[in-house]
PDB file of N, CA, C and O in Angstrom:
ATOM      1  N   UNK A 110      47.953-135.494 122.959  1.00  0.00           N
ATOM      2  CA  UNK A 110      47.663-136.719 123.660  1.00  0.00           C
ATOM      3  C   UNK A 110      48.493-137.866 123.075  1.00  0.00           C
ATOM      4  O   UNK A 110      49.136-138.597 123.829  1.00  0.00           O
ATOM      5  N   UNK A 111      48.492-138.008 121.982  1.00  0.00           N
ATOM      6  CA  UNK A 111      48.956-139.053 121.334  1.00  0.00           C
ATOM      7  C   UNK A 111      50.701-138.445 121.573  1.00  0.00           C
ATOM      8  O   UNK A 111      51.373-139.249 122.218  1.00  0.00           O
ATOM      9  N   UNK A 112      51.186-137.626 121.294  1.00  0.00           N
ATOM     10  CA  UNK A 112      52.550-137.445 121.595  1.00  0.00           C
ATOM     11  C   UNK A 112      52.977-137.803 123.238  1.00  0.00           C
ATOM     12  O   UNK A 112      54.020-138.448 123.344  1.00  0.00           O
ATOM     13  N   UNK A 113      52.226-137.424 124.608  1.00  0.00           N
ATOM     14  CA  UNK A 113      52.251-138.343 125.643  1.00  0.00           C
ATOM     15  C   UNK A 113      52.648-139.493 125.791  1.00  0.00           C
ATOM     16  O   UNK A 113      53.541-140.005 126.465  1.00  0.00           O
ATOM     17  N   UNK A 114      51.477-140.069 124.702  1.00  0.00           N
ATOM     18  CA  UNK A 114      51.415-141.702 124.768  1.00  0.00           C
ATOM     19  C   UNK A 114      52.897-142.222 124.315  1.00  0.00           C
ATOM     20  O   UNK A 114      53.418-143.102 125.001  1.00  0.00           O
ATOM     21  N   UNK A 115      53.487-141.781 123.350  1.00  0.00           N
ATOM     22  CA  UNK A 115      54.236-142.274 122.361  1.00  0.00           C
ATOM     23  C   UNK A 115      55.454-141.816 123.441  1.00  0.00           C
ATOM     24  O   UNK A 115      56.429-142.567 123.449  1.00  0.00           O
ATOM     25  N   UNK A 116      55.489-140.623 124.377  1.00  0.00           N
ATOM     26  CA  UNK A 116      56.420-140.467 125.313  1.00  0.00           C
ATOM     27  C   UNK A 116      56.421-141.121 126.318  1.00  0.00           C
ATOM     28  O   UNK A 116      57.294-141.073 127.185  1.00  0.00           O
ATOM     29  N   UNK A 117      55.457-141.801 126.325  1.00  0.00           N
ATOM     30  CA  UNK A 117      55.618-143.041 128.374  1.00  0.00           C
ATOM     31  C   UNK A 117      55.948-144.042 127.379  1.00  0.00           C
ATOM     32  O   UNK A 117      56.592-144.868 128.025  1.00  0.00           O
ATOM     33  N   UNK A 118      55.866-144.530 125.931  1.00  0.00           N
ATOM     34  CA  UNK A 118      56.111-145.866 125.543  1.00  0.00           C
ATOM     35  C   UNK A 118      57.594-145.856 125.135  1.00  0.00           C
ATOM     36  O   UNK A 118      58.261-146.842 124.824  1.00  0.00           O
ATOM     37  N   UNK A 119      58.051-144.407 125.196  1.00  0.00           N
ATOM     38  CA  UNK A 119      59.674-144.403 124.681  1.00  0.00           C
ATOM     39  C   UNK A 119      60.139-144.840 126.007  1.00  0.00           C
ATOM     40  O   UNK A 119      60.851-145.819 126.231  1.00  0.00           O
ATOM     41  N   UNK A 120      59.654-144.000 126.870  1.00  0.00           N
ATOM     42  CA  UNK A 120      60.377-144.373 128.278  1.00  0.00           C
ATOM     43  C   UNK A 120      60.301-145.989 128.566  1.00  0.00           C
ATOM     44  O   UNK A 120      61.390-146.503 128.821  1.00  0.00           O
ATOM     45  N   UNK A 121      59.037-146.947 128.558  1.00  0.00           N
ATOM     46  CA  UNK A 121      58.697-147.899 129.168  1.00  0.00           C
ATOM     47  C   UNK A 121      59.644-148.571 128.467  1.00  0.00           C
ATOM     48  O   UNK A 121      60.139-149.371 129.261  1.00  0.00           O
ATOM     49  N   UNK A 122      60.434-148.732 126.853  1.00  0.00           N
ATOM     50  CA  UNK A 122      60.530-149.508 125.831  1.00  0.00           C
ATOM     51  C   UNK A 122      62.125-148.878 125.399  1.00  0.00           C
ATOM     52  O   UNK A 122      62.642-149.074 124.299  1.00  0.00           O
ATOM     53  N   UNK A 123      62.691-148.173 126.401  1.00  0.00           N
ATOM     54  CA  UNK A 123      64.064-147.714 126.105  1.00  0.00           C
ATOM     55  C   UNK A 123      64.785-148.137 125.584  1.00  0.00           C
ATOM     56  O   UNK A 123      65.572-147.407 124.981  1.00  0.00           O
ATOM     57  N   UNK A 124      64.959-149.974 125.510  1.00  0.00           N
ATOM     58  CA  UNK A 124      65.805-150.082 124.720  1.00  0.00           C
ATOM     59  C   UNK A 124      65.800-150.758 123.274  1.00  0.00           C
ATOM     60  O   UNK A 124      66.587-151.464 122.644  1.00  0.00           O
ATOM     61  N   UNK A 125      64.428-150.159 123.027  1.00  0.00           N
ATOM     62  CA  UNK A 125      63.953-150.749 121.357  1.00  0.00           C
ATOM     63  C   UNK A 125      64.588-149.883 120.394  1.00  0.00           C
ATOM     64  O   UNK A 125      65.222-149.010 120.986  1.00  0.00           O
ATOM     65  N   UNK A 126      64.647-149.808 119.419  1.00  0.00           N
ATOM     66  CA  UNK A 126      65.362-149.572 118.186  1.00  0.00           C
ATOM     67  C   UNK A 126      64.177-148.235 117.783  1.00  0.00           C
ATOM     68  O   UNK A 126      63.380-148.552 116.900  1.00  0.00           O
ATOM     69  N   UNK A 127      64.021-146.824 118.352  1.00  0.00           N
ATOM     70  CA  UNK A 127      63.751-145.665 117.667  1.00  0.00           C
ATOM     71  C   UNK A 127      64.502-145.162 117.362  1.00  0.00           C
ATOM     72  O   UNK A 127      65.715-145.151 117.571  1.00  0.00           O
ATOM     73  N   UNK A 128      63.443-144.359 116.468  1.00  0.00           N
ATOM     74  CA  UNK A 128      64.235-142.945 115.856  1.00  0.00           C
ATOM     75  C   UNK A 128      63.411-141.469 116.285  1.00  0.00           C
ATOM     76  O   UNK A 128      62.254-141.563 116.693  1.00  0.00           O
ATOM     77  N   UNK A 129      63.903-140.449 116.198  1.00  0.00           N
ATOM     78  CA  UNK A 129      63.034-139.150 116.324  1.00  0.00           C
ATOM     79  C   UNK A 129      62.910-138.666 114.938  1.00  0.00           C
ATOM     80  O   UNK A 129      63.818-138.738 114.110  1.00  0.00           O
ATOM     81  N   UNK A 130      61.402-138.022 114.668  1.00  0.00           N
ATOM     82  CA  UNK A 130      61.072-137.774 113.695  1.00  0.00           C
ATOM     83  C   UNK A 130      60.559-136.535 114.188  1.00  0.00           C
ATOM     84  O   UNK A 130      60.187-136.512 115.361  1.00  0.00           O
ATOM     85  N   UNK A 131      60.451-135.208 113.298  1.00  0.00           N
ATOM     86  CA  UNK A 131      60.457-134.046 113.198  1.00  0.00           C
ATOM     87  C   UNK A 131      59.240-133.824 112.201  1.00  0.00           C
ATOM     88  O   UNK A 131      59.471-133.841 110.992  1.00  0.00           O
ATOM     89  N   UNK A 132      57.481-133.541 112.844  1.00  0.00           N
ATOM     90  CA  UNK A 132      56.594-133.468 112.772  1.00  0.00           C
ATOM     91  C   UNK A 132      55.749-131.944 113.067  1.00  0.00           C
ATOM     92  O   UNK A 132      55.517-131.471 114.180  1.00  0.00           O
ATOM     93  N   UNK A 133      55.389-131.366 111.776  1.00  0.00           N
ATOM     94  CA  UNK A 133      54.878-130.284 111.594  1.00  0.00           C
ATOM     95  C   UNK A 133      53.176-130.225 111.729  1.00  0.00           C
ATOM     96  O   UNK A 133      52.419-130.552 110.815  1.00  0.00           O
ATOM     97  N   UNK A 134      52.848-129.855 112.743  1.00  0.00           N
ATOM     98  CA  UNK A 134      51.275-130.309 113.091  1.00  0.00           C
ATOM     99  C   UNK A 134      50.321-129.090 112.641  1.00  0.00           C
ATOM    100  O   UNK A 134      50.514-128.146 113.407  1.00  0.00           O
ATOM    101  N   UNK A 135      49.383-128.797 111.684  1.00  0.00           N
ATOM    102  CA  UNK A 135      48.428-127.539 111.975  1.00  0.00           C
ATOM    103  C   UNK A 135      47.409-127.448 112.843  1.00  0.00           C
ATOM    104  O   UNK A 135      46.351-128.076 112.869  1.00  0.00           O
ATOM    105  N   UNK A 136      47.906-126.442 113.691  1.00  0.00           N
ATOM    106  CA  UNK A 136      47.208-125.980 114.268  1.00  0.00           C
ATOM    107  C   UNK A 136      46.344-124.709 114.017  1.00  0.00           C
ATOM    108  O   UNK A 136      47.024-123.696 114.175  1.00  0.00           O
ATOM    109  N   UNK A 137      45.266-124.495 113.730  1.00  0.00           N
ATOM    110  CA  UNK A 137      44.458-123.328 113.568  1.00  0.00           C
ATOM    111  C   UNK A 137      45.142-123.196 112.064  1.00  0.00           C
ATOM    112  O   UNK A 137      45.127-123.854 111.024  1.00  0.00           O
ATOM    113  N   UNK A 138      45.666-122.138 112.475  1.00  0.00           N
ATOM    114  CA  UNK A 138      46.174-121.100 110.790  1.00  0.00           C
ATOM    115  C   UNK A 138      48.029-121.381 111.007  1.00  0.00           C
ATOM    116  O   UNK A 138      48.918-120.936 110.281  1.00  0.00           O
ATOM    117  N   UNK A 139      48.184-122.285 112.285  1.00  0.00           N
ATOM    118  CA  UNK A 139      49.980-122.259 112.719  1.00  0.00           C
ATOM    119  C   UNK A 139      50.132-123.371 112.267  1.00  0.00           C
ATOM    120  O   UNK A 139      49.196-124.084 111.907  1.00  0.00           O
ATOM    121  N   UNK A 140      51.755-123.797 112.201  1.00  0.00           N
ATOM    122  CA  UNK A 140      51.857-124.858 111.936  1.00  0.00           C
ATOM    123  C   UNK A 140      53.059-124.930 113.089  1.00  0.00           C
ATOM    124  O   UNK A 140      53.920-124.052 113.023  1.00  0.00           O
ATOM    125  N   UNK A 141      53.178-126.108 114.329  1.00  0.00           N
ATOM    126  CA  UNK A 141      54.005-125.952 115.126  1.00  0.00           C
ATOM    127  C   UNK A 141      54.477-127.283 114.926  1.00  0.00           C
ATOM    128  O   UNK A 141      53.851-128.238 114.465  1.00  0.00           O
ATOM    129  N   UNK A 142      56.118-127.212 115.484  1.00  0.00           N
ATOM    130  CA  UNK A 142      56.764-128.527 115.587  1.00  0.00           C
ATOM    131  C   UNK A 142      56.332-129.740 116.799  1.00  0.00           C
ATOM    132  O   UNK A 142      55.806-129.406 117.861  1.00  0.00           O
ATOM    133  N   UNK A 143      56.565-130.809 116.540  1.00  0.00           N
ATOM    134  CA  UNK A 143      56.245-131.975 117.583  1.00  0.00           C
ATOM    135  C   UNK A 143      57.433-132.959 117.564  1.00  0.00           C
ATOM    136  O   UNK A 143      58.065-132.904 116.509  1.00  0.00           O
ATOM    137  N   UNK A 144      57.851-133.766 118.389  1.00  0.00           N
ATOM    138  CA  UNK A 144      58.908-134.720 118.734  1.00  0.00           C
ATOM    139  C   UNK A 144      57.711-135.865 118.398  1.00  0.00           C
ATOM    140  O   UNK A 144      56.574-135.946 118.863  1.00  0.00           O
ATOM    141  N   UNK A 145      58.406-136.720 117.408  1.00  0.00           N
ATOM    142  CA  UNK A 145      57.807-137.735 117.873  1.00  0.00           C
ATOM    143  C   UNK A 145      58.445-139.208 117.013  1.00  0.00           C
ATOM    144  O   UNK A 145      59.103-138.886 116.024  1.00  0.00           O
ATOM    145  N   UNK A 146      58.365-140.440 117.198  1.00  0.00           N
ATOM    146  CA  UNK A 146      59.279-141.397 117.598  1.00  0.00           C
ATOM    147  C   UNK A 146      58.592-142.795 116.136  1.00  0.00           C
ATOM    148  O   UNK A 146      57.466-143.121 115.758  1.00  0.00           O
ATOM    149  N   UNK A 147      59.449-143.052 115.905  1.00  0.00           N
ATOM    150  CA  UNK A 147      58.831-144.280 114.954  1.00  0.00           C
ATOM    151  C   UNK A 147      60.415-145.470 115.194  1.00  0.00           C
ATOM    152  O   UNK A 147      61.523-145.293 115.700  1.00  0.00           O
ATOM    153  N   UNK A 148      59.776-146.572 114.569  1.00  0.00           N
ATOM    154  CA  UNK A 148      60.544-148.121 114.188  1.00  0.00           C
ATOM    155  C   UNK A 148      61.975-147.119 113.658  1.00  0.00           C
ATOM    156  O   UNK A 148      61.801-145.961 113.279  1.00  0.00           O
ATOM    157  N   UNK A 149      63.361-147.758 113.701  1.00  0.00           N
ATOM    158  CA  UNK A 149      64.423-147.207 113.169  1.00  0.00           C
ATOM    159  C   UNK A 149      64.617-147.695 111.732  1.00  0.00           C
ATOM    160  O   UNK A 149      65.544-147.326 111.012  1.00  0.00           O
ATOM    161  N   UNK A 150      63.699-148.522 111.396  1.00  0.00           N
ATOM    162  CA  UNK A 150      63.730-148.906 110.019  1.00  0.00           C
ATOM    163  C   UNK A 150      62.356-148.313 109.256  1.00  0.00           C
ATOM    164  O   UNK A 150      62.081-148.353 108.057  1.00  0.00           O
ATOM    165  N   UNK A 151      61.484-147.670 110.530  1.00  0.00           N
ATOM    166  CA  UNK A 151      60.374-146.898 109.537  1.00  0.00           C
ATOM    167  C   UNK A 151      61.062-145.792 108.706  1.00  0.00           C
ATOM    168  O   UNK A 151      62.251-145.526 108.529  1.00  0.00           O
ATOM    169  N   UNK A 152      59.843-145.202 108.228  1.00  0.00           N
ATOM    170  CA  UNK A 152      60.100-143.854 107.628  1.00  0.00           C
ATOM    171  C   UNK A 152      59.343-142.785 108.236  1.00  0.00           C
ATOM    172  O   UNK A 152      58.152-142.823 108.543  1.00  0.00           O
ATOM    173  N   UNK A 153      59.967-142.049 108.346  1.00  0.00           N
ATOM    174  CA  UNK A 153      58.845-140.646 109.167  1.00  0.00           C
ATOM    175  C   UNK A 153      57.662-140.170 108.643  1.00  0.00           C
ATOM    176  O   UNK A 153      56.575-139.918 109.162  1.00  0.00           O
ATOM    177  N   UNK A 154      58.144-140.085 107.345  1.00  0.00           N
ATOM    178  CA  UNK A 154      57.065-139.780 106.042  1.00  0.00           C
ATOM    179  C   UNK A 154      55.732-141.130 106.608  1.00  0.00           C
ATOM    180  O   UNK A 154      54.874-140.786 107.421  1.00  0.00           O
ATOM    181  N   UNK A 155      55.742-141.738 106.375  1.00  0.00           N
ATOM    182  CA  UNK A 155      54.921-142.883 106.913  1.00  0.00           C
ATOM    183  C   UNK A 155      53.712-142.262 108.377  1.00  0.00           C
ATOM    184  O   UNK A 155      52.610-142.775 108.572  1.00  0.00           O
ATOM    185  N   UNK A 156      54.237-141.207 109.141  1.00  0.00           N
ATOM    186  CA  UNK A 156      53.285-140.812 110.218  1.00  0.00           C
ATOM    187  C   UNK A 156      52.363-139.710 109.525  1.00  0.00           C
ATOM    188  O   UNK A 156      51.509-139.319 110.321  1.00  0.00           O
ATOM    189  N   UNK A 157      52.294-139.168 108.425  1.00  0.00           N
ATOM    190  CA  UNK A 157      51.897-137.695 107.617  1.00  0.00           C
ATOM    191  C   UNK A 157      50.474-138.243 107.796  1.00  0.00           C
ATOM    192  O   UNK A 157      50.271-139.341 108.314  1.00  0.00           O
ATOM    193  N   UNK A 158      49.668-137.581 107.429  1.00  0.00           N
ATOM    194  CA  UNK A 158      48.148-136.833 107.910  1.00  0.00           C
ATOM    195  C   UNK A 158      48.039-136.108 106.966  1.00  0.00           C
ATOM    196  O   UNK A 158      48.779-135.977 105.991  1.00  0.00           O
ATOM    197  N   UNK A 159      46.710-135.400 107.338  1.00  0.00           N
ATOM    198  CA  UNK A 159      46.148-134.278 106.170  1.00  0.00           C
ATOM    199  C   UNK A 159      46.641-133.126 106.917  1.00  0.00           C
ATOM    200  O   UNK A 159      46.616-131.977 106.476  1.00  0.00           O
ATOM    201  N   UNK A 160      47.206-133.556 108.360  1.00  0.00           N
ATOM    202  CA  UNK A 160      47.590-132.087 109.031  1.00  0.00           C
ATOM    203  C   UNK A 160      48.668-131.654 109.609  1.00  0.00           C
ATOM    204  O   UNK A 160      48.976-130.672 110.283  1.00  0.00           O
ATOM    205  N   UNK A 161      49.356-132.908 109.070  1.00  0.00           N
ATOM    206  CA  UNK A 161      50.755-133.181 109.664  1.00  0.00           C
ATOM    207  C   UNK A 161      51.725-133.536 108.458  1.00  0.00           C
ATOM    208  O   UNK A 161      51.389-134.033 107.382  1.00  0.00           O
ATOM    209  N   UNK A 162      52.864-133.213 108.824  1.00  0.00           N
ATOM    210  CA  UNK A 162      53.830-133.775 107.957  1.00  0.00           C
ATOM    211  C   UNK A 162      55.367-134.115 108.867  1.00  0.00           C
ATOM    212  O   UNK A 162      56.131-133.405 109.521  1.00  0.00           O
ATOM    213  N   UNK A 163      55.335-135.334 108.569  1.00  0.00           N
ATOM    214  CA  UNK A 163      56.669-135.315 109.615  1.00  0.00           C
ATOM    215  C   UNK A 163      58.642-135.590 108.473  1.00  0.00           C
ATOM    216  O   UNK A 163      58.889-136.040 107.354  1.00  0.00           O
ATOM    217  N   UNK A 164      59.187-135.232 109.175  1.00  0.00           N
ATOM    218  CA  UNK A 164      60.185-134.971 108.043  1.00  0.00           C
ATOM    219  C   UNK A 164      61.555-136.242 109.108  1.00  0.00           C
ATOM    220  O   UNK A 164      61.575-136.278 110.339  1.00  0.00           O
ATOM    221  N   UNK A 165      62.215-136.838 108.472  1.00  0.00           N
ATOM    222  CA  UNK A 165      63.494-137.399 109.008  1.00  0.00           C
ATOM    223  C   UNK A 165      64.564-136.222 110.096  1.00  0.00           C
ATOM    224  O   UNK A 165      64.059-135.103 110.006  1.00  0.00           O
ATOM    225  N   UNK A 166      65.483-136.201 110.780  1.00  0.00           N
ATOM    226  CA  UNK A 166      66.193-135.450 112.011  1.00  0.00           C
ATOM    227  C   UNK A 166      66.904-135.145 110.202  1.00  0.00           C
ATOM    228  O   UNK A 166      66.454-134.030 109.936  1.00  0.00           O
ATOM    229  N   UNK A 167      67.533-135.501 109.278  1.00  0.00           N
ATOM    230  CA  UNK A 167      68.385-134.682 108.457  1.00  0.00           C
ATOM    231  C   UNK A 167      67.599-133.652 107.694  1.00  0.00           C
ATOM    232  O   UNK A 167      68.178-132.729 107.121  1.00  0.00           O
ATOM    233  N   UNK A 168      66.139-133.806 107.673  1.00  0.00           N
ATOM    234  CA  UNK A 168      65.370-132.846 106.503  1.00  0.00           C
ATOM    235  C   UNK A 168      64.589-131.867 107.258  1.00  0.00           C
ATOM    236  O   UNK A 168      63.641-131.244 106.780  1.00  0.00           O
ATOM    237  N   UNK A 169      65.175-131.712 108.878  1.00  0.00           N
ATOM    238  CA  UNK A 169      64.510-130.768 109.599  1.00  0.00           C
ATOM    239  C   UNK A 169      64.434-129.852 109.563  1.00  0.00           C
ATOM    240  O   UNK A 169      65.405-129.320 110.102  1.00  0.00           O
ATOM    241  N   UNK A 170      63.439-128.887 109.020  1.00  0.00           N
ATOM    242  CA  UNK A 170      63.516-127.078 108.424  1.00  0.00           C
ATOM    243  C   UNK A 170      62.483-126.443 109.423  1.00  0.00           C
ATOM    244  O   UNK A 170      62.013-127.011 110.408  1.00  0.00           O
ATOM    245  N   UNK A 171      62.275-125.465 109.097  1.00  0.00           N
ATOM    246  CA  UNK A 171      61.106-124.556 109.973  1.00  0.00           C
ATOM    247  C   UNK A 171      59.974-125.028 109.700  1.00  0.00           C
ATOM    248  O   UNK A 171      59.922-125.290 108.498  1.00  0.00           O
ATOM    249  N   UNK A 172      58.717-125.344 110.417  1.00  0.00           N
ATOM    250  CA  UNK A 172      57.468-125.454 110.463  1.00  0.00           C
ATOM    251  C   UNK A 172      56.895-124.625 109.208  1.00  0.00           C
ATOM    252  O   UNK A 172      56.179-125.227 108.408  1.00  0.00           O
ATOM    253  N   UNK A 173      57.226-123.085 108.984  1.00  0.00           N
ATOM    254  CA  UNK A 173      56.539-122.240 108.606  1.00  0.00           C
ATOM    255  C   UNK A 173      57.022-122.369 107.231  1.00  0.00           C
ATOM    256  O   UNK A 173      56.756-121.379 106.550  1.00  0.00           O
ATOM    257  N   UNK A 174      57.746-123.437 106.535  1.00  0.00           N
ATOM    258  CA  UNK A 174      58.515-123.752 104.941  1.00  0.00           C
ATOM    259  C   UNK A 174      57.741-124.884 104.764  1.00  0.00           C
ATOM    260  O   UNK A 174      57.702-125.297 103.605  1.00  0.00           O
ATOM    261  N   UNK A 175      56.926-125.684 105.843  1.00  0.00           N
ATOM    262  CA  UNK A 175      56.235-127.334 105.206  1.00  0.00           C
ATOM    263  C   UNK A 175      54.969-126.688 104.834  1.00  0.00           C
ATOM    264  O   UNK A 175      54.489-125.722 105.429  1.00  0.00           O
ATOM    265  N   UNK A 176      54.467-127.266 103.836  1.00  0.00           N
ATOM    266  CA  UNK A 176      52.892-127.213 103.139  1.00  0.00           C
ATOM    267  C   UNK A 176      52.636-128.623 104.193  1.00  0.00           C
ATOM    268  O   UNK A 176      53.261-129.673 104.344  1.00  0.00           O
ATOM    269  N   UNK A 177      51.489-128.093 104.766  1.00  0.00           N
ATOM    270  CA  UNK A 177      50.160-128.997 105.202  1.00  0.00           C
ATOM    271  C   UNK A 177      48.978-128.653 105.346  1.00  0.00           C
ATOM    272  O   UNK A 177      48.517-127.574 105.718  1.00  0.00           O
ATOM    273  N   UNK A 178      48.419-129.706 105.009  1.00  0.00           N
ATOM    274  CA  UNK A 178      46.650-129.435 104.395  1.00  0.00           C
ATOM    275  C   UNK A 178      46.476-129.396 103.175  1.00  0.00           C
ATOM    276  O   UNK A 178      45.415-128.993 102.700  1.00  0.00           O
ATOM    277  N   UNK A 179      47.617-129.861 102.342  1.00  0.00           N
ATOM    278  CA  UNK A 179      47.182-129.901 100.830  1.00  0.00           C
ATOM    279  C   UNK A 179      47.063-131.301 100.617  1.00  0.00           C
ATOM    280  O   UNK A 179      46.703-131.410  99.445  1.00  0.00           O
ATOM    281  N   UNK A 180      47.162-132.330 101.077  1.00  0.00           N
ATOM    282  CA  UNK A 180      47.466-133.549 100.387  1.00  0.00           C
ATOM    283  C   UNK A 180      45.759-134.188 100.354  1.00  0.00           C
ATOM    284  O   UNK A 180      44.880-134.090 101.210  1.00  0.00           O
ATOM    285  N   UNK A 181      45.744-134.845  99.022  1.00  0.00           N
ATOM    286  CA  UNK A 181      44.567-135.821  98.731  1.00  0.00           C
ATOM    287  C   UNK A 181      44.056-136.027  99.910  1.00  0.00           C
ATOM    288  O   UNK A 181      44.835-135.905 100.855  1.00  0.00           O
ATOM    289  N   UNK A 182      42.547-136.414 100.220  1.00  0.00           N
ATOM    290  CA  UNK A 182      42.370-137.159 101.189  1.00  0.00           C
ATOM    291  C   UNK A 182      41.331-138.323 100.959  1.00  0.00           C
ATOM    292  O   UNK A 182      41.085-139.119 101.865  1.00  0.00           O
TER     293      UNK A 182
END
């Protein structure tokens, strides 16, 4: 849902200053990739969760190499 949202606001807001960020979501026991969009001066790291981890377009690896679900909460 929230990846939707963040996709009609890329469209509505085309010509603002994003970036794509490369977001590892758990699902169940999987961990699958997601597209998803921040400030070009954010940091991707900045969107992470207890179930997510999102990585910069240069530190993009396989889903199944990120640890998530370990971090403090």
């Amino acid at each position: 849902m929230l990846t939707l949202g963040l996709m009609g606001a890329v469209a509505l807001f085309g010509s603002c200053d994003l970036k794509t960020c490369y977001c590892c979501q758990e699902v169940g026991n999987t961990a699958v990739e997601e597209e998803t969009y921040t400030d070009i001066n954010g940091r991707c790291s900045s969107l992470n969760n207890s179930t997510r981890t999102c990585l910069e377009a240069s530190e993009r690896i396989d889903c199944s190499q990120v640890a998530i679900g370990y971090k403090k909460k």
